[in-house]
XYZ file of C-alpha atoms in Angstrom:
359
model
C 17.549 -76.191 -62.688
C 15.583 -79.278 -64.380
C 18.435 -78.493 -67.409
C 21.335 -78.899 -64.911
C 19.596 -82.165 -63.146
C 19.151 -83.514 -66.263
C 22.657 -82.947 -67.336
C 24.013 -84.267 -63.856
C 21.767 -87.645 -64.455
C 22.623 -88.169 -68.224
C 26.464 -87.340 -67.006
C 25.760 -90.547 -64.080
C 24.179 -92.550 -66.795
C 26.926 -92.057 -69.117
C 30.015 -92.632 -66.612
C 27.962 -95.984 -65.315
C 27.606 -96.587 -69.256
C 31.349 -96.357 -69.872
C 32.459 -98.008 -66.488
C 30.278 -101.044 -67.489
C 31.702 -101.066 -70.989
C 35.046 -100.540 -69.310
C 34.372 -103.666 -67.037
C 33.249 -105.737 -70.190
C 36.620 -104.989 -72.106
C 38.887 -105.499 -69.095
C 36.988 -109.164 -68.811
C 37.362 -109.902 -72.508
C 41.283 -108.510 -72.052
C 41.473 -110.854 -69.050
C 39.889 -113.751 -70.764
C 42.134 -113.542 -73.701
C 45.016 -113.105 -71.268
C 44.345 -116.162 -69.734
C 43.633 -118.334 -73.006
C 47.189 -116.969 -74.329
C 48.812 -117.732 -71.033
C 47.233 -121.597 -71.160
C 48.158 -122.103 -74.614
C 51.662 -120.726 -74.092
C 52.039 -123.069 -70.821
C 50.846 -126.205 -73.066
C 53.131 -125.078 -75.892
C 56.237 -125.336 -73.541
C 55.320 -128.846 -72.064
C 54.846 -130.325 -75.349
C 58.383 -128.630 -76.249
C 59.935 -130.148 -73.125
C 58.471 -133.769 -73.540
C 59.380 -133.361 -77.452
C 62.891 -132.376 -76.274
C 63.388 -134.884 -73.669
C 62.240 -137.938 -75.507
C 64.632 -136.920 -78.239
C 67.406 -136.307 -76.279
C 66.654 -139.996 -74.668
C 66.588 -141.574 -78.172
C 70.098 -139.818 -79.654
C 71.455 -140.869 -76.218
C 70.337 -144.541 -76.685
C 71.884 -144.271 -80.262
C 74.957 -143.231 -79.321
C 75.401 -145.680 -76.388
C 74.542 -148.359 -79.345
C 76.877 -147.144 -81.953
C 79.252 -146.905 -79.288
C 78.481 -150.679 -78.574
C 78.862 -152.052 -82.202
C 82.274 -150.086 -82.259
C 83.364 -152.113 -79.346
C 82.141 -155.215 -80.941
C 84.376 -154.689 -83.845
C 87.252 -153.294 -82.094
C 87.282 -156.706 -80.687
C 86.577 -158.935 -83.317
C 89.747 -157.487 -84.761
C 91.477 -158.102 -81.837
C 90.590 -161.194 -81.175
C 91.515 -162.301 -85.146
C 94.938 -160.872 -85.032
C 95.799 -162.654 -81.820
C 94.408 -165.776 -83.335
C 96.702 -165.090 -86.120
C 99.515 -164.781 -84.374
C 99.523 -167.786 -82.317
C 98.810 -169.562 -85.776
C 101.762 -167.832 -86.826
C 103.716 -168.695 -83.951
C 102.831 -172.234 -83.716
C 103.884 -172.831 -87.369
C 107.204 -171.566 -87.141
C 107.960 -173.473 -83.988
C 106.765 -176.414 -85.410
C 108.699 -176.010 -88.521
C 112.113 -175.163 -86.824
C 111.486 -178.671 -84.520
C 110.853 -180.768 -87.519
C 113.887 -178.938 -89.669
C 116.124 -179.795 -86.031
C 114.686 -183.338 -85.870
C 115.486 -183.794 -89.639
C 118.736 -182.666 -89.182
C 119.813 -184.791 -86.448
C 118.115 -187.932 -88.101
C 120.432 -187.236 -91.155
C 123.687 -186.899 -89.649
C 122.948 -190.040 -87.378
C 122.303 -191.596 -90.554
C 125.161 -190.143 -92.401
C 127.573 -191.525 -89.788
C 125.957 -194.644 -89.779
C 126.359 -194.892 -93.577
C 129.806 -193.350 -93.523
C 130.819 -196.344 -91.254
C 129.263 -198.844 -93.656
C 130.854 -197.072 -96.771
C 134.384 -196.878 -95.385
C 134.099 -200.744 -94.789
C 132.608 -201.508 -97.928
C 134.883 -198.759 -99.805
C 137.786 -201.048 -98.583
C 136.390 -204.378 -99.736
C 135.022 -202.682 -103.028
C 138.993 -200.932 -103.012
C 140.172 -204.492 -103.061
C 138.037 -205.739 -105.250
C 138.368 -203.080 -107.746
C 142.087 -203.522 -107.636
C 141.973 -207.037 -108.985
C 138.968 -206.496 -110.856
C 141.044 -203.649 -112.948
C 143.820 -205.658 -113.242
C 141.535 -207.861 -114.817
C 139.599 -205.811 -116.986
C 140.996 -202.352 -117.482
C 138.294 -201.068 -120.100
C 135.383 -202.658 -118.125
C 136.739 -200.150 -115.276
C 136.811 -197.089 -117.668
C 133.340 -197.799 -118.323
C 132.115 -198.795 -114.866
C 133.720 -195.576 -113.640
C 131.977 -193.334 -116.247
C 128.462 -195.334 -115.097
C 129.249 -194.816 -111.292
C 129.787 -191.292 -112.288
C 126.290 -191.122 -113.767
C 125.085 -193.374 -110.860
C 126.055 -190.866 -108.220
C 124.972 -187.968 -110.057
C 121.595 -189.834 -109.954
C 121.259 -190.433 -107.083
C 122.065 -187.082 -105.928
C 119.428 -185.610 -108.065
C 116.648 -188.269 -107.012
C 117.660 -187.704 -103.249
C 116.983 -183.783 -104.262
C 113.808 -184.532 -105.586
C 112.399 -186.971 -103.158
C 113.484 -184.266 -100.415
C 111.728 -181.394 -102.236
C 108.691 -183.471 -102.985
C 108.513 -184.801 -98.973
C 108.970 -181.097 -98.033
C 106.012 -179.750 -100.857
C 103.885 -182.750 -99.034
C 104.235 -181.526 -95.610
C 104.041 -178.070 -96.625
C 100.349 -178.674 -98.382
C 99.018 -181.341 -95.692
C 99.741 -178.286 -93.352
C 98.435 -175.497 -95.095
C 95.567 -177.463 -95.667
C 95.097 -178.287 -91.910
C 95.673 -174.704 -91.097
C 93.055 -173.637 -93.748
C 90.551 -175.710 -91.993
C 91.113 -174.456 -88.560
C 90.848 -170.966 -90.197
C 87.684 -171.615 -92.049
C 85.848 -173.099 -89.087
C 87.109 -170.248 -86.767
C 85.670 -167.824 -89.645
C 82.126 -169.120 -90.102
C 81.821 -168.918 -86.180
C 83.214 -165.571 -86.276
C 80.419 -164.557 -89.066
C 77.764 -166.519 -87.796
C 78.343 -164.494 -84.107
C 78.403 -161.411 -86.514
C 75.449 -162.149 -88.585
C 73.646 -162.736 -85.435
C 74.546 -159.653 -83.677
C 73.913 -157.576 -86.659
C 70.316 -158.980 -86.802
C 69.532 -158.126 -83.389
C 71.348 -154.480 -83.995
C 68.919 -154.352 -87.308
C 65.915 -155.359 -84.833
C 66.324 -152.657 -82.140
C 66.640 -149.669 -85.114
C 63.743 -150.754 -86.202
C 61.941 -150.811 -83.348
C 63.709 -147.361 -82.560
C 62.519 -146.086 -85.893
C 58.885 -147.254 -84.990
C 59.041 -145.622 -81.783
C 60.244 -142.316 -83.109
C 57.481 -142.121 -85.811
C 54.985 -143.298 -83.024
C 56.261 -139.766 -80.971
C 56.378 -137.611 -84.490
C 52.687 -138.626 -85.092
C 51.550 -137.959 -81.182
C 53.209 -134.680 -81.317
C 51.514 -133.840 -84.555
C 48.276 -134.522 -83.687
C 48.669 -132.581 -80.358
C 50.168 -129.246 -82.381
C 46.631 -129.886 -84.832
C 44.353 -129.927 -81.975
C 46.028 -126.873 -80.315
C 45.688 -124.729 -83.809
C 42.234 -126.168 -83.955
C 41.383 -125.018 -80.281
C 43.160 -121.713 -81.255
C 41.437 -120.978 -84.186
C 37.962 -121.859 -82.569
C 38.740 -119.602 -79.898
C 39.618 -116.807 -81.942
C 36.111 -117.280 -83.544
C 34.261 -116.753 -80.402
C 36.067 -113.848 -79.630
C 35.452 -112.361 -82.889
C 31.764 -113.194 -82.338
C 31.665 -112.027 -78.837
C 33.303 -108.525 -79.894
C 30.973 -108.292 -82.630
C 28.193 -108.626 -80.483
C 29.113 -106.244 -77.805
C 29.934 -103.247 -80.711
C 26.189 -104.249 -82.072
C 24.615 -103.508 -78.245
C 26.890 -100.229 -78.111
C 24.969 -99.369 -81.458
C 21.650 -100.148 -80.645
C 22.264 -98.116 -76.863
C 23.661 -95.432 -79.378
C 20.500 -95.746 -81.220
C 17.816 -95.933 -78.404
C 19.498 -92.645 -77.264
C 19.216 -90.693 -79.973
C 15.222 -92.137 -80.406
C 14.513 -90.961 -76.715
C 11.824 -87.932 -76.154
C 13.133 -85.130 -73.960
C 11.449 -86.308 -71.307
C 13.175 -89.609 -71.146
C 16.445 -87.617 -71.592
C 15.479 -85.467 -68.176
C 14.619 -88.660 -66.330
C 15.753 -91.618 -68.168
C 15.285 -94.371 -65.287
C 12.517 -95.197 -63.179
C 11.274 -97.372 -60.434
C 9.761 -100.806 -60.883
C 6.370 -101.059 -60.979
C 6.811 -104.077 -58.823
C 5.591 -104.098 -54.944
C 8.194 -104.638 -52.348
C 7.349 -108.014 -51.730
C 7.289 -108.791 -55.374
C 11.174 -107.323 -55.484
C 12.149 -109.181 -53.265
C 11.032 -112.494 -54.345
C 12.333 -111.379 -57.986
C 15.535 -110.501 -56.057
C 15.379 -113.990 -54.578
C 15.000 -115.832 -57.813
C 17.438 -114.070 -59.878
C 20.080 -114.865 -56.847
C 19.268 -118.460 -57.066
C 21.639 -121.167 -59.180
C 19.332 -121.666 -61.999
C 18.384 -124.895 -63.046
C 17.493 -124.855 -66.620
C 19.376 -124.007 -69.597
C 17.255 -121.040 -70.637
C 17.579 -119.463 -67.109
C 21.396 -120.018 -67.005
C 20.875 -117.953 -70.474
C 18.890 -115.197 -68.870
C 21.824 -115.034 -65.938
C 24.201 -113.833 -68.497
C 22.391 -110.942 -69.781
C 21.221 -109.005 -66.502
C 23.181 -106.359 -67.424
C 20.831 -105.364 -70.355
C 17.662 -104.697 -67.997
C 17.922 -100.912 -68.566
C 17.806 -101.555 -72.002
C 14.378 -103.799 -71.619
C 13.188 -101.316 -69.214
C 13.586 -98.399 -72.096
C 12.302 -101.072 -74.447
C 9.508 -101.909 -72.422
C 8.389 -98.289 -71.743
C 8.596 -97.358 -75.621
C 6.290 -100.769 -75.977
C 3.668 -99.363 -73.781
C 4.067 -95.885 -75.255
C 2.983 -97.298 -78.412
C 0.420 -99.407 -77.369
C -1.193 -96.582 -75.319
C -0.915 -94.484 -78.726
C -2.698 -96.726 -80.735
C -5.210 -97.222 -78.340
C -6.177 -93.297 -77.648
C -7.932 -91.080 -80.097
C -6.147 -88.914 -82.298
C -4.961 -85.942 -80.287
C -4.817 -83.551 -83.619
C -7.899 -81.946 -82.716
C -6.789 -81.328 -79.071
C -3.263 -79.523 -80.640
C -1.239 -82.276 -79.074
C 1.407 -83.486 -80.589
C 1.088 -87.013 -81.710
C 2.795 -89.861 -80.373
C 5.974 -90.876 -82.291
C 5.928 -94.559 -83.476
C 8.094 -96.905 -82.028
C 11.721 -97.842 -83.958
C 12.003 -100.782 -85.868
C 15.196 -101.607 -83.824
C 13.185 -101.215 -80.801
C 10.782 -103.780 -81.218
C 10.390 -107.095 -79.089
C 12.167 -110.419 -80.646
C 10.078 -113.577 -81.847
C 9.720 -115.916 -78.815
C 9.962 -112.887 -76.084
C 8.314 -113.815 -72.771
C 7.784 -111.208 -69.766
C 11.079 -110.526 -67.711
C 10.910 -111.448 -63.890
C 12.584 -107.730 -63.443
C 9.512 -105.881 -64.772
C 5.618 -107.078 -65.261
C 6.090 -105.074 -68.330
C 9.414 -106.105 -69.739
C 9.670 -108.779 -71.976
C 12.630 -111.435 -72.222
C 14.407 -114.014 -74.470
C 16.511 -116.603 -74.040
C 18.542 -115.631 -77.152
C 21.176 -112.714 -76.989
C 19.712 -109.530 -78.589
C 20.591 -109.211 -82.086
């Protein structure tokens, strides 16, 4: 009967222990899931902000490219229009000058023709008389006259060519001067626009570099936080595994009586238990008390440890029992010794507590 009750108690204790372990593992998994969700959420937010800034910068860059293309097209159109107007004005002025010159030439020719006819008649009468007087000089004069007419025609042609060249040179110089002034003004405007565009481009580049540096710093901080989280989780898992190993070692070192009745009631009175529960339920104000609240689950462990410690102390104080035929008390395991700096636990008068986790 006692064995069956002990086995039932052992099964209940083992089930409680397994439930506690499962609860601890579930809390750890939920904590890891929350940390991972937070990391993914922050990563998605950073990606969204980066993509938004990138799209805005690209759209602004494309708008500026289209604006510069429109400016270049407008400059080319203005240049073509001005060139067409200058060509048209030049052709119209040339046609006007040519028609005016032809009219003046025709009028002069008519006037000179009338005068030449009168003079020619006079000259013809004089030449007849003169021919009759000097036939030899007449022949010579005719030859010189032909030469003179030819020279006059050549001089007139050369003078007309020279005048045309002078007019053409003057018109070309005026057109070149006007074109140079216009080109200088256009070049000045183009240089100003180019400098403004370069300034905007440099500003955009600096903004992009700042954005890249900010994103890089954020990613570095996230990476460092993730590594710190992984290290903390690894430490917590190592502590849990060490607690489980120590519990198994303590279970193997228990006596037969402890295996039959592993738990016992507290030695505190009812009022003391009430005060102890009230103190434990209050919110701690000191860091050491807060640390003790984190290790309330080890209360049964400390009870077993204190029981073993009392058993060891009572065994050292009593005389040897070899002469009485009793079995000598078993020395406590080194794994169950009280840690350095331990103090009495409020849950049990004989228990020892420590602010640091058991290791």
